[in-house]
């Protein structure tokens, strides 16, 4: 090989190596900021003390717990385990309502506050497997109403978000701006057309949730994120495998 060809060859090898190196760093960066959802495997016994595998790196955690075991006075109507939801299909094969333990502790504090005033929290959704998020996104590609599973995912996928409303002592739902998962501007927190009663009820729910460490979102009055949600990984533990 003549010297100039040799030089070109060396430059080419260095260029390819550098490119591979930079791509590797960028890939790790995407994983770290959760632009790529980690693939998760786990044992399915509760509480989950299994290994989750994130691109081959084992991470041990204990996390999701069943809500009923900690506060049976939280009312549960897991809509995606019924046909009474925006898909019209049973999406959750089992009505298993799970949350990260720290998130649940905060929700119980909210429920205790509200019980003193004659109300309770009703849960429509809590932990939602990442594959379900992809299914929802395939139906409604609108970030106002469904968190993009290919961007940051949903805090539901981390077991750190809840879709909730208020009920009275007889379990009757209080008036709120709209029903669950009404994907329109009527569900916005600043909807100017909501009734005075709905506003009062929503204000009570919102102020209680914020007091105990949740963050509301502007486009869905029923959705609250644990303010510490991003400490937890995206999970894809299927509900039908929960024992
Ligand atoms: C689908 C709806 N109930 C909901 O939870 N939307 C938010 C934005 C989410 O997907 O995180
Ligand atoms: Zn939600």
PDB file of C-alpha atoms and ligand atoms in Angstrom:
ATOM      1  CA  UNK A   1       0.000   0.000   0.000  1.00  0.00           C
ATOM      2  CA  UNK A   2       1.437   3.402  -0.971  1.00  0.00           C
ATOM      3  CA  UNK A   3       1.912   5.966   1.882  1.00  0.00           C
ATOM      4  CA  UNK A   4      -1.016   8.247   0.899  1.00  0.00           C
ATOM      5  CA  UNK A   5      -3.433   5.294   0.718  1.00  0.00           C
ATOM      6  CA  UNK A   6      -2.137   4.120   4.092  1.00  0.00           C
ATOM      7  CA  UNK A   7      -2.801   7.581   5.567  1.00  0.00           C
ATOM      8  CA  UNK A   8      -6.362   7.643   4.189  1.00  0.00           C
ATOM      9  CA  UNK A   9      -6.937   4.163   5.611  1.00  0.00           C
ATOM     10  CA  UNK A  10      -5.684   5.239   9.093  1.00  0.00           C
ATOM     11  CA  UNK A  11      -7.888   8.371   9.027  1.00  0.00           C
ATOM     12  CA  UNK A  12     -10.872   6.251   7.989  1.00  0.00           C
ATOM     13  CA  UNK A  13     -10.347   3.794  10.880  1.00  0.00           C
ATOM     14  CA  UNK A  14      -9.968   6.685  13.380  1.00  0.00           C
ATOM     15  CA  UNK A  15     -13.103   8.375  11.992  1.00  0.00           C
ATOM     16  CA  UNK A  16     -15.237   5.198  12.304  1.00  0.00           C
ATOM     17  CA  UNK A  17     -13.953   4.566  15.868  1.00  0.00           C
ATOM     18  CA  UNK A  18     -14.745   8.149  16.902  1.00  0.00           C
ATOM     19  CA  UNK A  19     -18.208   7.927  15.357  1.00  0.00           C
ATOM     20  CA  UNK A  20     -18.918   4.691  17.273  1.00  0.00           C
ATOM     21  CA  UNK A  21     -17.689   6.288  20.491  1.00  0.00           C
ATOM     22  CA  UNK A  22     -19.882   9.396  20.070  1.00  0.00           C
ATOM     23  CA  UNK A  23     -22.939   7.289  19.156  1.00  0.00           C
ATOM     24  CA  UNK A  24     -22.374   5.188  22.295  1.00  0.00           C
ATOM     25  CA  UNK A  25     -22.265   8.276  24.514  1.00  0.00           C
ATOM     26  CA  UNK A  26     -25.389   9.695  22.832  1.00  0.00           C
ATOM     27  CA  UNK A  27     -27.262   6.387  23.257  1.00  0.00           C
ATOM     28  CA  UNK A  28     -26.414   6.305  26.989  1.00  0.00           C
ATOM     29  CA  UNK A  29     -27.527   9.929  27.251  1.00  0.00           C
ATOM     30  CA  UNK A  30     -30.880   9.115  25.633  1.00  0.00           C
ATOM     31  CA  UNK A  31     -31.389   6.232  28.044  1.00  0.00           C
ATOM     32  CA  UNK A  32     -30.421   8.368  31.033  1.00  0.00           C
ATOM     33  CA  UNK A  33     -32.937  11.088  30.185  1.00  0.00           C
ATOM     34  CA  UNK A  34     -35.502   8.420  29.367  1.00  0.00           C
ATOM     35  CA  UNK A  35     -35.973   9.290  25.717  1.00  0.00           C
ATOM     36  CA  UNK A  36     -35.682   5.548  25.265  1.00  0.00           C
ATOM     37  CA  UNK A  37     -37.886   3.534  27.585  1.00  0.00           C
ATOM     38  CA  UNK A  38     -35.812   0.976  29.447  1.00  0.00           C
ATOM     39  CA  UNK A  39     -36.959  -2.558  28.779  1.00  0.00           C
ATOM     40  CA  UNK A  40     -37.951  -4.007  32.083  1.00  0.00           C
ATOM     41  CA  UNK A  41     -38.293  -7.566  33.220  1.00  0.00           C
ATOM     42  CA  UNK A  42     -39.238  -8.595  36.698  1.00  0.00           C
ATOM     43  CA  UNK A  43     -40.567 -11.260  38.955  1.00  0.00           C
ATOM     44  CA  UNK A  44     -44.293 -10.857  39.337  1.00  0.00           C
ATOM     45  CA  UNK A  45     -44.843 -11.491  43.024  1.00  0.00           C
ATOM     46  CA  UNK A  46     -45.867  -8.621  45.283  1.00  0.00           C
ATOM     47  CA  UNK A  47     -44.210  -6.594  46.577  1.00  0.00           C
ATOM     48  CA  UNK A  48     -41.837  -6.488  43.623  1.00  0.00           C
ATOM     49  CA  UNK A  49     -38.357  -7.096  44.891  1.00  0.00           C
ATOM     50  CA  UNK A  50     -37.104  -8.514  41.634  1.00  0.00           C
ATOM     51  CA  UNK A  51     -34.465  -7.317  39.279  1.00  0.00           C
ATOM     52  CA  UNK A  52     -35.264  -4.925  36.528  1.00  0.00           C
ATOM     53  CA  UNK A  53     -32.964  -5.133  33.566  1.00  0.00           C
ATOM     54  CA  UNK A  54     -32.139  -1.870  31.843  1.00  0.00           C
ATOM     55  CA  UNK A  55     -30.154  -2.600  28.696  1.00  0.00           C
ATOM     56  CA  UNK A  56     -28.373  -5.443  30.427  1.00  0.00           C
ATOM     57  CA  UNK A  57     -27.572  -3.446  33.563  1.00  0.00           C
ATOM     58  CA  UNK A  58     -29.336  -5.072  36.535  1.00  0.00           C
ATOM     59  CA  UNK A  59     -30.890  -2.623  38.968  1.00  0.00           C
ATOM     60  CA  UNK A  60     -32.457  -3.877  42.152  1.00  0.00           C
ATOM     61  CA  UNK A  61     -35.499  -2.099  43.475  1.00  0.00           C
ATOM     62  CA  UNK A  62     -38.579  -2.623  45.532  1.00  0.00           C
ATOM     63  CA  UNK A  63     -41.414  -0.558  44.355  1.00  0.00           C
ATOM     64  CA  UNK A  64     -44.988  -1.143  43.347  1.00  0.00           C
ATOM     65  CA  UNK A  65     -47.437  -2.123  46.055  1.00  0.00           C
ATOM     66  CA  UNK A  66     -51.156  -2.876  45.929  1.00  0.00           C
ATOM     67  CA  UNK A  67     -53.233   0.114  47.064  1.00  0.00           C
ATOM     68  CA  UNK A  68     -55.915  -1.971  48.850  1.00  0.00           C
ATOM     69  CA  UNK A  69     -53.346  -3.475  51.206  1.00  0.00           C
ATOM     70  CA  UNK A  70     -52.474  -0.063  52.626  1.00  0.00           C
ATOM     71  CA  UNK A  71     -55.719   1.929  52.588  1.00  0.00           C
ATOM     72  CA  UNK A  72     -58.945   0.042  51.816  1.00  0.00           C
ATOM     73  CA  UNK A  73     -60.859   3.309  52.227  1.00  0.00           C
ATOM     74  CA  UNK A  74     -59.428   4.559  48.924  1.00  0.00           C
ATOM     75  CA  UNK A  75     -62.192   3.728  46.456  1.00  0.00           C
ATOM     76  CA  UNK A  76     -60.985   1.961  43.317  1.00  0.00           C
ATOM     77  CA  UNK A  77     -62.731   1.923  39.952  1.00  0.00           C
ATOM     78  CA  UNK A  78     -59.967   0.886  37.598  1.00  0.00           C
ATOM     79  CA  UNK A  79     -61.565   2.014  34.343  1.00  0.00           C
ATOM     80  CA  UNK A  80     -59.045   0.387  32.005  1.00  0.00           C
ATOM     81  CA  UNK A  81     -59.913  -2.978  33.543  1.00  0.00           C
ATOM     82  CA  UNK A  82     -63.472  -2.442  32.213  1.00  0.00           C
ATOM     83  CA  UNK A  83     -64.932  -1.390  28.867  1.00  0.00           C
ATOM     84  CA  UNK A  84     -65.958   1.942  30.414  1.00  0.00           C
ATOM     85  CA  UNK A  85     -62.964   3.890  29.096  1.00  0.00           C
ATOM     86  CA  UNK A  86     -62.011   5.860  25.985  1.00  0.00           C
ATOM     87  CA  UNK A  87     -60.849   2.716  24.111  1.00  0.00           C
ATOM     88  CA  UNK A  88     -64.156   0.903  24.722  1.00  0.00           C
ATOM     89  CA  UNK A  89     -62.076  -2.223  25.476  1.00  0.00           C
ATOM     90  CA  UNK A  90     -60.858  -4.065  28.546  1.00  0.00           C
ATOM     91  CA  UNK A  91     -57.189  -3.035  28.485  1.00  0.00           C
ATOM     92  CA  UNK A  92     -56.071  -4.335  31.893  1.00  0.00           C
ATOM     93  CA  UNK A  93     -56.611  -8.107  32.120  1.00  0.00           C
ATOM     94  CA  UNK A  94     -56.774  -7.839  35.944  1.00  0.00           C
ATOM     95  CA  UNK A  95     -58.112  -4.994  38.132  1.00  0.00           C
ATOM     96  CA  UNK A  96     -54.819  -4.556  39.947  1.00  0.00           C
ATOM     97  CA  UNK A  97     -54.269  -1.066  41.350  1.00  0.00           C
ATOM     98  CA  UNK A  98     -50.573  -0.512  42.115  1.00  0.00           C
ATOM     99  CA  UNK A  99     -48.409   2.460  43.047  1.00  0.00           C
ATOM    100  CA  UNK A 100     -44.897   3.133  44.203  1.00  0.00           C
ATOM    101  CA  UNK A 101     -45.002   2.934  48.004  1.00  0.00           C
ATOM    102  CA  UNK A 102     -43.874   6.567  48.466  1.00  0.00           C
ATOM    103  CA  UNK A 103     -46.533   7.816  46.058  1.00  0.00           C
ATOM    104  CA  UNK A 104     -49.170   5.753  47.825  1.00  0.00           C
ATOM    105  CA  UNK A 105     -48.098   7.160  51.209  1.00  0.00           C
ATOM    106  CA  UNK A 106     -48.705  10.676  49.879  1.00  0.00           C
ATOM    107  CA  UNK A 107     -52.078   9.691  48.445  1.00  0.00           C
ATOM    108  CA  UNK A 108     -53.118   8.194  51.779  1.00  0.00           C
ATOM    109  CA  UNK A 109     -52.241  11.499  53.483  1.00  0.00           C
ATOM    110  CA  UNK A 110     -54.517  13.270  50.968  1.00  0.00           C
ATOM    111  CA  UNK A 111     -57.301  10.756  51.591  1.00  0.00           C
ATOM    112  CA  UNK A 112     -56.975  11.190  55.366  1.00  0.00           C
ATOM    113  CA  UNK A 113     -57.276  14.975  55.007  1.00  0.00           C
ATOM    114  CA  UNK A 114     -60.329  14.617  52.787  1.00  0.00           C
ATOM    115  CA  UNK A 115     -61.996  12.045  55.059  1.00  0.00           C
ATOM    116  CA  UNK A 116     -62.007  14.651  57.840  1.00  0.00           C
ATOM    117  CA  UNK A 117     -64.183  16.760  55.523  1.00  0.00           C
ATOM    118  CA  UNK A 118     -66.544  13.904  54.602  1.00  0.00           C
ATOM    119  CA  UNK A 119     -64.956  12.947  51.275  1.00  0.00           C
ATOM    120  CA  UNK A 120     -62.733  10.207  49.882  1.00  0.00           C
ATOM    121  CA  UNK A 121     -60.584   9.703  46.823  1.00  0.00           C
ATOM    122  CA  UNK A 122     -61.732   7.451  43.999  1.00  0.00           C
ATOM    123  CA  UNK A 123     -58.932   6.072  41.791  1.00  0.00           C
ATOM    124  CA  UNK A 124     -59.550   5.598  38.075  1.00  0.00           C
ATOM    125  CA  UNK A 125     -55.974   4.706  37.189  1.00  0.00           C
ATOM    126  CA  UNK A 126     -52.598   4.283  38.871  1.00  0.00           C
ATOM    127  CA  UNK A 127     -49.643   2.155  37.612  1.00  0.00           C
ATOM    128  CA  UNK A 128     -49.969   1.600  33.858  1.00  0.00           C
ATOM    129  CA  UNK A 129     -47.578  -0.738  31.997  1.00  0.00           C
ATOM    130  CA  UNK A 130     -45.462   0.945  29.291  1.00  0.00           C
ATOM    131  CA  UNK A 131     -46.973  -1.236  26.548  1.00  0.00           C
ATOM    132  CA  UNK A 132     -50.442   0.069  27.479  1.00  0.00           C
ATOM    133  CA  UNK A 133     -49.086   3.614  27.054  1.00  0.00           C
ATOM    134  CA  UNK A 134     -48.009   2.676  23.524  1.00  0.00           C
ATOM    135  CA  UNK A 135     -51.466   1.258  22.862  1.00  0.00           C
ATOM    136  CA  UNK A 136     -53.151   4.474  24.094  1.00  0.00           C
ATOM    137  CA  UNK A 137     -50.751   6.560  22.004  1.00  0.00           C
ATOM    138  CA  UNK A 138     -51.634   4.510  18.898  1.00  0.00           C
ATOM    139  CA  UNK A 139     -55.262   5.612  19.413  1.00  0.00           C
ATOM    140  CA  UNK A 140     -54.807   9.241  20.555  1.00  0.00           C
ATOM    141  CA  UNK A 141     -51.557  10.889  19.428  1.00  0.00           C
ATOM    142  CA  UNK A 142     -52.113  14.068  21.404  1.00  0.00           C
ATOM    143  CA  UNK A 143     -49.624  14.974  24.133  1.00  0.00           C
ATOM    144  CA  UNK A 144     -52.234  17.057  25.944  1.00  0.00           C
ATOM    145  CA  UNK A 145     -54.100  13.865  26.795  1.00  0.00           C
ATOM    146  CA  UNK A 146     -51.669  10.939  26.435  1.00  0.00           C
ATOM    147  CA  UNK A 147     -47.996  11.151  27.420  1.00  0.00           C
ATOM    148  CA  UNK A 148     -45.796  10.189  24.469  1.00  0.00           C
ATOM    149  CA  UNK A 149     -44.327   6.721  25.209  1.00  0.00           C
ATOM    150  CA  UNK A 150     -41.510   7.399  22.737  1.00  0.00           C
ATOM    151  CA  UNK A 151     -40.449  10.617  24.464  1.00  0.00           C
ATOM    152  CA  UNK A 152     -40.517  10.597  28.290  1.00  0.00           C
ATOM    153  CA  UNK A 153     -43.403   8.152  28.798  1.00  0.00           C
ATOM    154  CA  UNK A 154     -46.025   8.706  31.472  1.00  0.00           C
ATOM    155  CA  UNK A 155     -45.544   8.978  35.236  1.00  0.00           C
ATOM    156  CA  UNK A 156     -48.237   6.282  35.340  1.00  0.00           C
ATOM    157  CA  UNK A 157     -45.625   3.946  33.806  1.00  0.00           C
ATOM    158  CA  UNK A 158     -43.418   4.600  36.838  1.00  0.00           C
ATOM    159  CA  UNK A 159     -46.279   3.891  39.266  1.00  0.00           C
ATOM    160  CA  UNK A 160     -46.124   7.556  40.302  1.00  0.00           C
ATOM    161  CA  UNK A 161     -49.275   9.149  38.838  1.00  0.00           C
ATOM    162  CA  UNK A 162     -52.947   8.848  39.606  1.00  0.00           C
ATOM    163  CA  UNK A 163     -56.186   9.636  37.799  1.00  0.00           C
ATOM    164  CA  UNK A 164     -58.675  10.441  40.544  1.00  0.00           C
ATOM    165  CA  UNK A 165     -61.838  12.165  41.616  1.00  0.00           C
ATOM    166  CA  UNK A 166     -63.721  12.802  44.870  1.00  0.00           C
ATOM    167  CA  UNK A 167     -66.647  10.841  46.301  1.00  0.00           C
ATOM    168  CA  UNK A 168     -68.882  11.582  49.289  1.00  0.00           C
ATOM    169  CA  UNK A 169     -69.492   9.309  52.300  1.00  0.00           C
ATOM    170  CA  UNK A 170     -71.967   7.244  50.237  1.00  0.00           C
ATOM    171  CA  UNK A 171     -69.430   6.738  47.469  1.00  0.00           C
ATOM    172  CA  UNK A 172     -71.237   9.157  45.131  1.00  0.00           C
ATOM    173  CA  UNK A 173     -68.974  11.118  42.805  1.00  0.00           C
ATOM    174  CA  UNK A 174     -68.821  14.868  43.394  1.00  0.00           C
ATOM    175  CA  UNK A 175     -69.504  17.184  40.492  1.00  0.00           C
ATOM    176  CA  UNK A 176     -66.336  17.883  38.489  1.00  0.00           C
ATOM    177  CA  UNK A 177     -65.713  19.749  35.203  1.00  0.00           C
ATOM    178  CA  UNK A 178     -66.121  16.597  33.014  1.00  0.00           C
ATOM    179  CA  UNK A 179     -66.167  12.825  33.195  1.00  0.00           C
ATOM    180  CA  UNK A 180     -62.944  10.781  33.161  1.00  0.00           C
ATOM    181  CA  UNK A 181     -60.780  10.939  30.033  1.00  0.00           C
ATOM    182  CA  UNK A 182     -62.835  13.532  28.232  1.00  0.00           C
ATOM    183  CA  UNK A 183     -60.143  14.555  25.782  1.00  0.00           C
ATOM    184  CA  UNK A 184     -61.246  18.124  25.070  1.00  0.00           C
ATOM    185  CA  UNK A 185     -60.613  21.634  26.384  1.00  0.00           C
ATOM    186  CA  UNK A 186     -63.508  21.101  28.805  1.00  0.00           C
ATOM    187  CA  UNK A 187     -61.083  18.980  30.861  1.00  0.00           C
ATOM    188  CA  UNK A 188     -58.611  21.858  31.163  1.00  0.00           C
ATOM    189  CA  UNK A 189     -58.119  23.194  34.686  1.00  0.00           C
ATOM    190  CA  UNK A 190     -58.735  26.706  33.410  1.00  0.00           C
ATOM    191  CA  UNK A 191     -61.950  25.770  31.568  1.00  0.00           C
ATOM    192  CA  UNK A 192     -63.964  28.996  32.045  1.00  0.00           C
ATOM    193  CA  UNK A 193     -67.277  27.173  31.590  1.00  0.00           C
ATOM    194  CA  UNK A 194     -67.116  24.828  34.576  1.00  0.00           C
ATOM    195  CA  UNK A 195     -69.850  25.313  37.177  1.00  0.00           C
ATOM    196  CA  UNK A 196     -69.098  27.006  40.506  1.00  0.00           C
ATOM    197  CA  UNK A 197     -69.671  23.664  42.274  1.00  0.00           C
ATOM    198  CA  UNK A 198     -67.289  21.817  39.976  1.00  0.00           C
ATOM    199  CA  UNK A 199     -64.677  24.537  40.521  1.00  0.00           C
ATOM    200  CA  UNK A 200     -65.062  24.357  44.308  1.00  0.00           C
ATOM    201  CA  UNK A 201     -64.737  20.543  44.299  1.00  0.00           C
ATOM    202  CA  UNK A 202     -61.773  20.620  41.952  1.00  0.00           C
ATOM    203  CA  UNK A 203     -60.052  23.314  44.009  1.00  0.00           C
ATOM    204  CA  UNK A 204     -60.412  21.155  47.125  1.00  0.00           C
ATOM    205  CA  UNK A 205     -58.973  18.103  45.338  1.00  0.00           C
ATOM    206  CA  UNK A 206     -56.121  20.092  43.789  1.00  0.00           C
ATOM    207  CA  UNK A 207     -55.082  21.985  46.921  1.00  0.00           C
ATOM    208  CA  UNK A 208     -55.072  18.744  48.946  1.00  0.00           C
ATOM    209  CA  UNK A 209     -52.970  16.941  46.351  1.00  0.00           C
ATOM    210  CA  UNK A 210     -50.460  19.787  46.074  1.00  0.00           C
ATOM    211  CA  UNK A 211     -50.204  20.008  49.867  1.00  0.00           C
ATOM    212  CA  UNK A 212     -49.024  16.390  49.999  1.00  0.00           C
ATOM    213  CA  UNK A 213     -46.506  16.474  47.153  1.00  0.00           C
ATOM    214  CA  UNK A 214     -48.392  16.002  43.888  1.00  0.00           C
ATOM    215  CA  UNK A 215     -48.321  18.158  40.769  1.00  0.00           C
ATOM    216  CA  UNK A 216     -51.428  18.753  38.634  1.00  0.00           C
ATOM    217  CA  UNK A 217     -51.305  19.078  34.833  1.00  0.00           C
ATOM    218  CA  UNK A 218     -53.153  21.831  32.966  1.00  0.00           C
ATOM    219  CA  UNK A 219     -54.968  19.711  30.396  1.00  0.00           C
ATOM    220  CA  UNK A 220     -56.556  16.969  32.526  1.00  0.00           C
ATOM    221  CA  UNK A 221     -58.153  17.926  35.831  1.00  0.00           C
ATOM    222  CA  UNK A 222     -58.136  14.284  37.097  1.00  0.00           C
ATOM    223  CA  UNK A 223     -54.402  13.605  36.592  1.00  0.00           C
ATOM    224  CA  UNK A 224     -51.747  14.177  39.306  1.00  0.00           C
ATOM    225  CA  UNK A 225     -48.034  13.318  39.222  1.00  0.00           C
ATOM    226  CA  UNK A 226     -45.955  12.583  42.271  1.00  0.00           C
ATOM    227  CA  UNK A 227     -43.430  15.452  42.294  1.00  0.00           C
ATOM    228  CA  UNK A 228     -40.642  12.878  42.838  1.00  0.00           C
ATOM    229  CA  UNK A 229     -41.783  10.610  39.988  1.00  0.00           C
ATOM    230  CA  UNK A 230     -38.683  10.953  37.881  1.00  0.00           C
ATOM    231  CA  UNK A 231     -36.605   9.113  40.507  1.00  0.00           C
ATOM    232  CA  UNK A 232     -38.371   5.895  39.440  1.00  0.00           C
ATOM    233  CA  UNK A 233     -37.927   3.843  36.250  1.00  0.00           C
ATOM    234  CA  UNK A 234     -40.433   3.265  33.471  1.00  0.00           C
ATOM    235  CA  UNK A 235     -41.895  -0.192  34.072  1.00  0.00           C
ATOM    236  CA  UNK A 236     -43.550  -2.693  31.802  1.00  0.00           C
ATOM    237  CA  UNK A 237     -44.719  -5.319  34.256  1.00  0.00           C
ATOM    238  CA  UNK A 238     -47.896  -6.810  32.757  1.00  0.00           C
ATOM    239  CA  UNK A 239     -50.867  -6.785  35.119  1.00  0.00           C
ATOM    240  CA  UNK A 240     -52.005 -10.304  34.205  1.00  0.00           C
ATOM    241  CA  UNK A 241     -48.817 -11.690  35.709  1.00  0.00           C
ATOM    242  CA  UNK A 242     -49.402 -10.121  39.121  1.00  0.00           C
ATOM    243  CA  UNK A 243     -50.166 -12.749  41.728  1.00  0.00           C
TER     244      UNK A 243
HETATM  245  C1  LIG B   1     -54.855   8.673  29.476  1.00  0.00           C
HETATM  246  C2  LIG B   1     -55.039   9.660  30.603  1.00  0.00           C
HETATM  247  N1  LIG B   1     -55.858   9.075  31.609  1.00  0.00           N
HETATM  248  C3  LIG B   1     -53.685  10.092  31.180  1.00  0.00           C
HETATM  249  O1  LIG B   1     -53.296   9.593  32.207  1.00  0.00           O
HETATM  250  N2  LIG B   1     -52.993  10.990  30.479  1.00  0.00           N
HETATM  251  C4  LIG B   1     -51.697  11.461  30.907  1.00  0.00           C
HETATM  252  C5  LIG B   1     -51.277  12.695  30.161  1.00  0.00           C
HETATM  253  C6  LIG B   1     -50.637  10.381  30.742  1.00  0.00           C
HETATM  254  O2  LIG B   1     -50.726   9.563  29.817  1.00  0.00           O
HETATM  255  O3  LIG B   1     -49.679  10.422  31.533  1.00  0.00           O
HETATM  256 ZN1  LIG B   2     -53.330  10.140  34.241  1.00  0.00          ZN
END
